[in-house]
């Protein structure tokens, strides 16, 4: 790749990335979100965050990995249960991470 | 609370994700170096483009000599989900001055959305201080991302196998910690279950398209369940009147 091509890659990637992120923010003062869309958007956080992590926690390169030998699955399940029962974010994160790394260590040993 | 303290709260809420992002920043820098790209290219990517997964995809495409338009179109598709974040955050930022909104748009990444968006629901961020929390979150992540890119590019594979340690699990646990407080009624559970099933069923779609489709399906599921519960609640009220 020539330097010009590399510069064009950076400029092009910047333009589309920033464009997507900023287009609605930039027109925010005149944008009116219809009520139905407003009601639908409140489901975006739970939907997108779950969709990002579910494949990481529940699958591996061979497909579904719902095994109690899979640290990702067990750690995520622990976090979920702790989160549902105690509703304390920091506790949810710490216990899940602890379980995950303990399992990794045990499986290596 | 002053602006700095609000920014600090945003940075604090992002710590698990910043830790989870460290191996990726190192990996990005070292992969760029391994592909024969200069450190300046890696730095320019992380500081100007600032889009984690798209940066990795671009490295892969550069390695196979893909044409420019393919790289840019792929970046577009990989980052499409950010428009959903912007739409969702619009109600909290529309009153802010345009220069502030243009700046905030630059930092609209998964991690900042994940850290800051729920704070509006929990009451720890509002229309008057939310942007400070947001900026604190994204600048701290931006700092980590650029430092680790440089370290990775300079040191190459200096910590062998760091990408296999599973530091990304910090992100999984954080997202679960963010998601669970929402799980208090049927519509949110519906969105949660649909997001799991659909994202796994569609995970082999190219360029994160499965993520976008799964998200849309989950949002739709939540929306319609919400609609049905509201309708039946109204019917219940009507029946009580009789």
Coordinates of C-alpha atoms in Angstrom, one line a residue:
Chain A
X1 CA 0.0 0.0 0.0
X2 CA 1.2 3.5 -0.8
X3 CA 1.2 6.3 1.7
X4 CA -1.6 8.0 -0.2
X5 CA -3.8 4.9 -0.1
X6 CA -3.2 4.6 3.7
X7 CA -4.1 8.2 4.2
X8 CA -7.2 7.7 2.1
X9 CA -8.2 4.7 4.3
X10 CA -7.9 6.8 7.4
X11 CA -9.8 9.7 6.0
X12 CA -12.5 7.5 4.5
X13 CA -13.0 5.4 7.7
X14 CA -13.1 8.5 9.8
X15 CA -15.8 10.1 7.5
X16 CA -18.1 7.1 7.7
X17 CA -17.5 6.3 11.3
X18 CA -18.0 9.9 12.5
X19 CA -20.8 10.5 10.0
X20 CA -22.9 7.6 11.5
X21 CA -22.2 8.7 15.1
X22 CA -22.9 12.4 14.6
X23 CA -25.6 12.7 12.0
X24 CA -28.5 12.5 14.5
X25 CA -26.7 14.5 17.2
X26 CA -26.0 17.3 14.7
X27 CA -29.6 17.6 13.7
X28 CA -30.9 17.0 17.2
X29 CA -32.5 20.4 17.7
X30 CA -34.9 19.9 14.8
X31 CA -35.3 16.2 15.0
X32 CA -38.7 15.1 16.4
X33 CA -38.8 11.5 17.4
X34 CA -42.2 10.0 16.9
X35 CA -43.8 8.6 20.1
X36 CA -43.7 4.9 18.9
X37 CA -40.0 5.2 18.1
X38 CA -39.3 6.7 21.4
X39 CA -41.1 3.7 23.1
X40 CA -39.1 1.3 20.9
X41 CA -35.7 2.9 21.6
X42 CA -35.9 2.2 25.3
X43 CA -35.3 -1.4 24.4
X44 CA -32.0 -0.6 22.6
X45 CA -29.6 -0.8 25.6
X46 CA -30.8 -4.3 26.8
X47 CA -31.0 -5.6 23.2
X48 CA -27.7 -4.5 21.9
X49 CA -25.6 -5.2 25.0
X50 CA -27.2 -8.7 25.2
X51 CA -26.6 -9.3 21.5
X52 CA -22.9 -8.3 21.8
X53 CA -22.1 -10.7 24.7
X54 CA -24.4 -13.7 24.2
X55 CA -22.3 -15.2 21.4
X56 CA -19.2 -14.6 23.5
X57 CA -20.6 -16.2 26.6
X58 CA -22.6 -19.1 25.1
X59 CA -20.7 -20.2 22.0
X60 CA -17.2 -21.2 21.0
X61 CA -15.7 -22.0 17.6
X62 CA -17.6 -25.2 17.5
X63 CA -21.1 -23.8 18.2
X64 CA -23.2 -23.7 21.4
X65 CA -21.0 -24.2 24.5
X66 CA -23.5 -24.5 27.3
X67 CA -21.2 -26.6 29.4
X68 CA -20.3 -26.2 33.0
X69 CA -16.7 -26.7 31.9
X70 CA -16.9 -23.5 29.9
X71 CA -15.6 -20.6 32.0
X72 CA -17.4 -18.0 29.8
X73 CA -20.8 -19.7 30.3
X74 CA -20.4 -20.3 34.0
X75 CA -19.0 -16.8 34.6
X76 CA -21.8 -15.2 32.7
X77 CA -24.5 -17.3 34.4
X78 CA -23.0 -16.4 37.8
X79 CA -23.1 -12.8 36.9
X80 CA -26.7 -13.0 35.7
X81 CA -27.9 -14.7 38.9
X82 CA -26.0 -12.4 41.2
X83 CA -27.3 -9.4 39.2
X84 CA -30.9 -10.6 39.4
X85 CA -30.8 -11.4 43.1
X86 CA -28.7 -8.6 44.5
X87 CA -29.1 -5.9 41.9
X88 CA -25.7 -4.5 42.7
X89 CA -23.6 -3.8 39.6
X90 CA -20.2 -3.9 41.1
X91 CA -20.9 -7.2 42.9
X92 CA -22.2 -8.6 39.7
X93 CA -19.0 -7.7 37.8
X94 CA -16.6 -8.8 40.5
X95 CA -18.1 -12.2 41.3
X96 CA -18.5 -13.0 37.7
X97 CA -14.9 -12.1 36.8
X98 CA -13.7 -14.0 39.9
X99 CA -15.6 -17.1 38.9
X100 CA -14.4 -16.8 35.3
X101 CA -10.7 -16.6 36.2
X102 CA -10.8 -19.2 38.9
X103 CA -12.3 -21.6 36.4
X104 CA -9.7 -20.7 33.8
X105 CA -6.9 -21.4 36.4
X106 CA -8.5 -24.7 37.5
X107 CA -8.9 -25.9 34.0
X108 CA -5.3 -25.1 33.1
X109 CA -4.0 -26.8 36.2
Chain B
X1 CA -21.3 18.3 41.8
X2 CA -19.0 20.1 39.4
X3 CA -18.1 19.2 35.8
X4 CA -14.9 17.4 36.8
X5 CA -16.6 15.3 39.4
X6 CA -19.3 14.3 36.9
X7 CA -16.6 13.4 34.3
X8 CA -14.9 11.3 37.0
X9 CA -18.1 9.4 37.7
X10 CA -18.3 8.7 33.9
X11 CA -14.7 7.4 33.9
X12 CA -15.3 5.3 37.0
X13 CA -18.3 3.6 35.5
X14 CA -16.2 2.8 32.5
X15 CA -13.3 1.1 34.3
X16 CA -14.3 -2.5 33.8
X17 CA -14.7 -1.8 30.1
X18 CA -11.4 0.1 29.9
X19 CA -9.7 -2.9 31.5
X20 CA -11.5 -5.2 29.0
X21 CA -10.3 -3.0 26.2
X22 CA -6.6 -3.1 27.1
X23 CA -5.8 -6.4 25.4
X24 CA -7.6 -5.2 22.2
X25 CA -5.6 -2.0 22.1
X26 CA -2.4 -3.9 22.5
X27 CA -3.4 -6.4 20.0
X28 CA -4.4 -3.8 17.5
X29 CA -1.0 -2.0 17.8
X30 CA 0.9 -5.2 17.5
X31 CA -1.1 -6.6 14.6
X32 CA -0.6 -3.4 12.7
X33 CA 3.1 -3.7 13.3
X34 CA 3.0 -7.4 12.3
X35 CA 1.3 -6.5 9.1
X36 CA 4.2 -4.1 8.2
X37 CA 2.1 -1.0 8.8
X38 CA 3.9 2.0 10.4
X39 CA 3.3 3.0 14.0
X40 CA 1.9 6.3 12.6
X41 CA -0.8 4.5 10.7
X42 CA -1.8 2.6 13.9
X43 CA -1.8 5.8 15.9
X44 CA -3.8 7.6 13.2
X45 CA -6.4 4.8 13.2
X46 CA -6.9 4.8 16.9
X47 CA -6.8 8.6 17.4
X48 CA -8.8 9.7 14.3
X49 CA -11.1 6.8 13.4
X50 CA -11.5 5.5 17.0
X51 CA -13.6 2.5 16.2
X52 CA -12.4 -0.8 17.8
X53 CA -13.9 -3.6 15.8
X54 CA -13.8 -1.6 12.5
X55 CA -10.1 -1.1 13.0
X56 CA -9.5 -4.8 13.3
X57 CA -11.6 -5.5 10.2
X58 CA -9.7 -2.9 8.3
X59 CA -6.4 -4.5 9.2
X60 CA -7.7 -7.8 7.8
X61 CA -8.8 -6.2 4.6
X62 CA -5.6 -4.3 4.2
X63 CA -3.7 -7.6 4.6
X64 CA -5.6 -9.1 1.7
X65 CA -5.2 -5.9 -0.4
X66 CA -8.9 -5.1 -0.5
X67 CA -9.8 -2.0 -2.5
X68 CA -10.4 1.3 -0.7
X69 CA -14.2 1.3 -1.3
X70 CA -14.5 -2.2 0.3
X71 CA -12.7 -1.1 3.4
X72 CA -14.9 2.0 3.7
X73 CA -18.2 0.2 3.0
X74 CA -17.3 -2.5 5.5
X75 CA -16.5 0.2 8.1
X76 CA -19.9 1.7 7.5
X77 CA -21.7 -1.6 8.0
X78 CA -19.6 -2.6 11.1
X79 CA -20.4 0.8 12.7
X80 CA -24.1 1.0 11.8
X81 CA -25.2 0.1 15.3
X82 CA -23.9 3.4 16.5
X83 CA -26.9 5.2 14.9
X84 CA -29.2 3.3 17.2
X85 CA -27.2 4.6 20.2
X86 CA -27.5 8.2 18.8
X87 CA -31.2 7.8 18.3
X88 CA -31.6 6.5 21.8
X89 CA -29.5 9.3 23.4
X90 CA -31.0 12.1 21.4
X91 CA -33.6 13.0 24.0
X92 CA -30.8 13.6 26.5
X93 CA -28.6 15.7 24.3
X94 CA -30.9 17.7 22.0
X95 CA -30.9 20.7 24.3
X96 CA -27.1 21.0 24.3
X97 CA -25.1 23.5 22.1
X98 CA -24.2 22.1 18.7
X99 CA -20.4 22.2 19.3
X100 CA -20.8 20.0 22.3
X101 CA -23.0 17.6 20.3
X102 CA -20.4 17.5 17.5
X103 CA -17.8 16.6 20.1
X104 CA -19.9 14.0 21.8
X105 CA -20.6 12.3 18.5
X106 CA -16.9 11.5 18.1
X107 CA -17.0 9.5 21.3
X108 CA -20.2 7.5 20.7
X109 CA -18.6 4.1 21.2
X110 CA -20.1 0.9 22.6
X111 CA -18.4 1.2 25.9
X112 CA -19.5 4.8 26.6
X113 CA -23.0 4.1 25.5
X114 CA -23.1 1.0 27.8
X115 CA -21.7 2.9 30.7
X116 CA -23.6 6.1 30.5
X117 CA -27.0 5.3 29.1
X118 CA -28.2 3.3 32.1
X119 CA -27.1 6.1 34.4
X120 CA -29.8 8.3 32.9
X121 CA -32.3 5.6 33.8
X122 CA -31.0 5.1 37.3
X123 CA -30.9 8.9 38.0
X124 CA -27.2 9.2 38.3
X125 CA -27.0 11.3 35.1
X126 CA -29.5 13.8 33.8
X127 CA -30.0 16.4 31.1
X128 CA -27.9 19.0 32.9
X129 CA -24.8 16.8 33.8
X130 CA -25.1 13.8 31.6
X131 CA -22.8 15.2 28.9
X132 CA -20.1 15.6 31.5
X133 CA -20.4 12.0 32.6
X134 CA -20.4 11.0 29.0
X135 CA -17.3 13.0 28.1
X136 CA -15.5 11.6 31.1
X137 CA -16.3 8.1 30.0
X138 CA -15.2 8.5 26.4
X139 CA -12.0 10.5 27.1
X140 CA -10.8 7.9 29.6
X141 CA -11.5 5.2 27.1
X142 CA -9.9 7.2 24.3
X143 CA -6.8 7.7 26.4
X144 CA -6.5 3.9 27.2
X145 CA -7.1 3.0 23.5
X146 CA -4.4 5.3 22.2
X147 CA -1.8 4.4 24.8
X148 CA -2.3 0.7 24.4
X149 CA -2.2 1.1 20.6
X150 CA 1.2 2.8 20.8
X151 CA 2.6 0.3 23.4
X152 CA 1.3 -2.6 21.2
X153 CA 2.9 -1.2 18.1
X154 CA 6.2 -0.5 19.8
X155 CA 6.4 -3.8 21.6
X156 CA 4.8 -6.1 19.2
X157 CA 4.0 -9.4 20.9
X158 CA 5.6 -8.4 24.1
X159 CA 3.1 -10.2 26.3
X160 CA 2.6 -13.5 24.6
X161 CA -0.9 -14.8 24.5
X162 CA -2.5 -11.8 26.3
X163 CA -5.4 -12.0 23.8
X164 CA -6.1 -15.5 25.2
X165 CA -6.2 -14.6 28.8
X166 CA -9.9 -13.7 28.5
X167 CA -9.7 -10.2 29.8
X168 CA -12.7 -9.5 27.5
X169 CA -14.7 -11.3 30.1
X170 CA -14.7 -8.1 32.1
X171 CA -16.8 -6.6 29.4
X172 CA -19.2 -9.6 29.5
X173 CA -19.7 -9.3 33.2
X174 CA -20.1 -5.5 33.0
X175 CA -22.7 -5.7 30.3
X176 CA -24.6 -8.3 32.4
X177 CA -24.4 -5.9 35.4
X178 CA -25.9 -3.2 33.2
X179 CA -28.6 -5.4 31.8
X180 CA -30.0 -7.2 34.9
X181 CA -31.6 -4.1 36.5
X182 CA -33.8 -3.8 33.4
X183 CA -35.1 -7.3 33.8
X184 CA -38.1 -6.4 35.9
X185 CA -41.0 -6.9 33.5
X186 CA -42.2 -9.1 30.6
X187 CA -41.2 -6.7 27.7
X188 CA -37.6 -6.4 28.9
X189 CA -37.3 -10.2 29.4
X190 CA -38.7 -10.7 26.0
X191 CA -36.1 -8.4 24.4
X192 CA -33.4 -10.1 26.5
X193 CA -34.4 -13.6 25.4
X194 CA -34.8 -12.6 21.7
X195 CA -31.4 -10.9 21.7
X196 CA -29.7 -14.0 23.0
X197 CA -31.4 -16.4 20.6
X198 CA -31.1 -14.2 17.6
X199 CA -27.5 -13.1 18.1
X200 CA -26.4 -16.7 18.5
X201 CA -28.5 -17.9 15.5
X202 CA -27.1 -15.1 13.3
X203 CA -23.6 -14.9 14.6
X204 CA -22.0 -16.1 11.4
X205 CA -23.4 -13.3 9.3
X206 CA -20.6 -11.2 7.9
X207 CA -19.5 -7.8 9.3
X208 CA -21.5 -7.8 12.5
X209 CA -24.8 -7.7 10.5
X210 CA -26.1 -10.5 12.8
X211 CA -25.6 -8.1 15.7
X212 CA -27.6 -5.4 14.1
X213 CA -30.4 -7.7 13.0
X214 CA -30.6 -9.4 16.4
X215 CA -30.8 -6.0 18.1
X216 CA -33.6 -4.9 15.8
X217 CA -35.5 -8.1 16.4
X218 CA -35.1 -7.8 20.2
X219 CA -36.2 -4.2 20.2
X220 CA -39.3 -5.1 18.2
X221 CA -40.1 -8.0 20.6
X222 CA -39.8 -5.6 23.6
X223 CA -41.9 -3.0 21.8
X224 CA -44.7 -5.3 20.9
X225 CA -44.8 -7.0 24.3
X226 CA -44.9 -3.5 25.9
X227 CA -47.7 -2.6 23.6
X228 CA -49.7 -5.7 24.5
X229 CA -49.2 -5.2 28.2
X230 CA -50.4 -1.6 28.0
X231 CA -53.4 -2.6 26.0
X232 CA -54.4 -5.4 28.4
X233 CA -53.8 -3.1 31.3
X234 CA -56.2 -0.6 29.7
X235 CA -58.8 -3.3 29.2
X236 CA -58.4 -4.3 32.8
X237 CA -59.1 -0.8 33.8
X238 CA -62.1 -0.6 31.5
X239 CA -63.5 -3.9 33.0
X240 CA -63.1 -2.6 36.5
X241 CA -65.3 0.3 35.5
X242 CA -68.1 -2.0 34.5

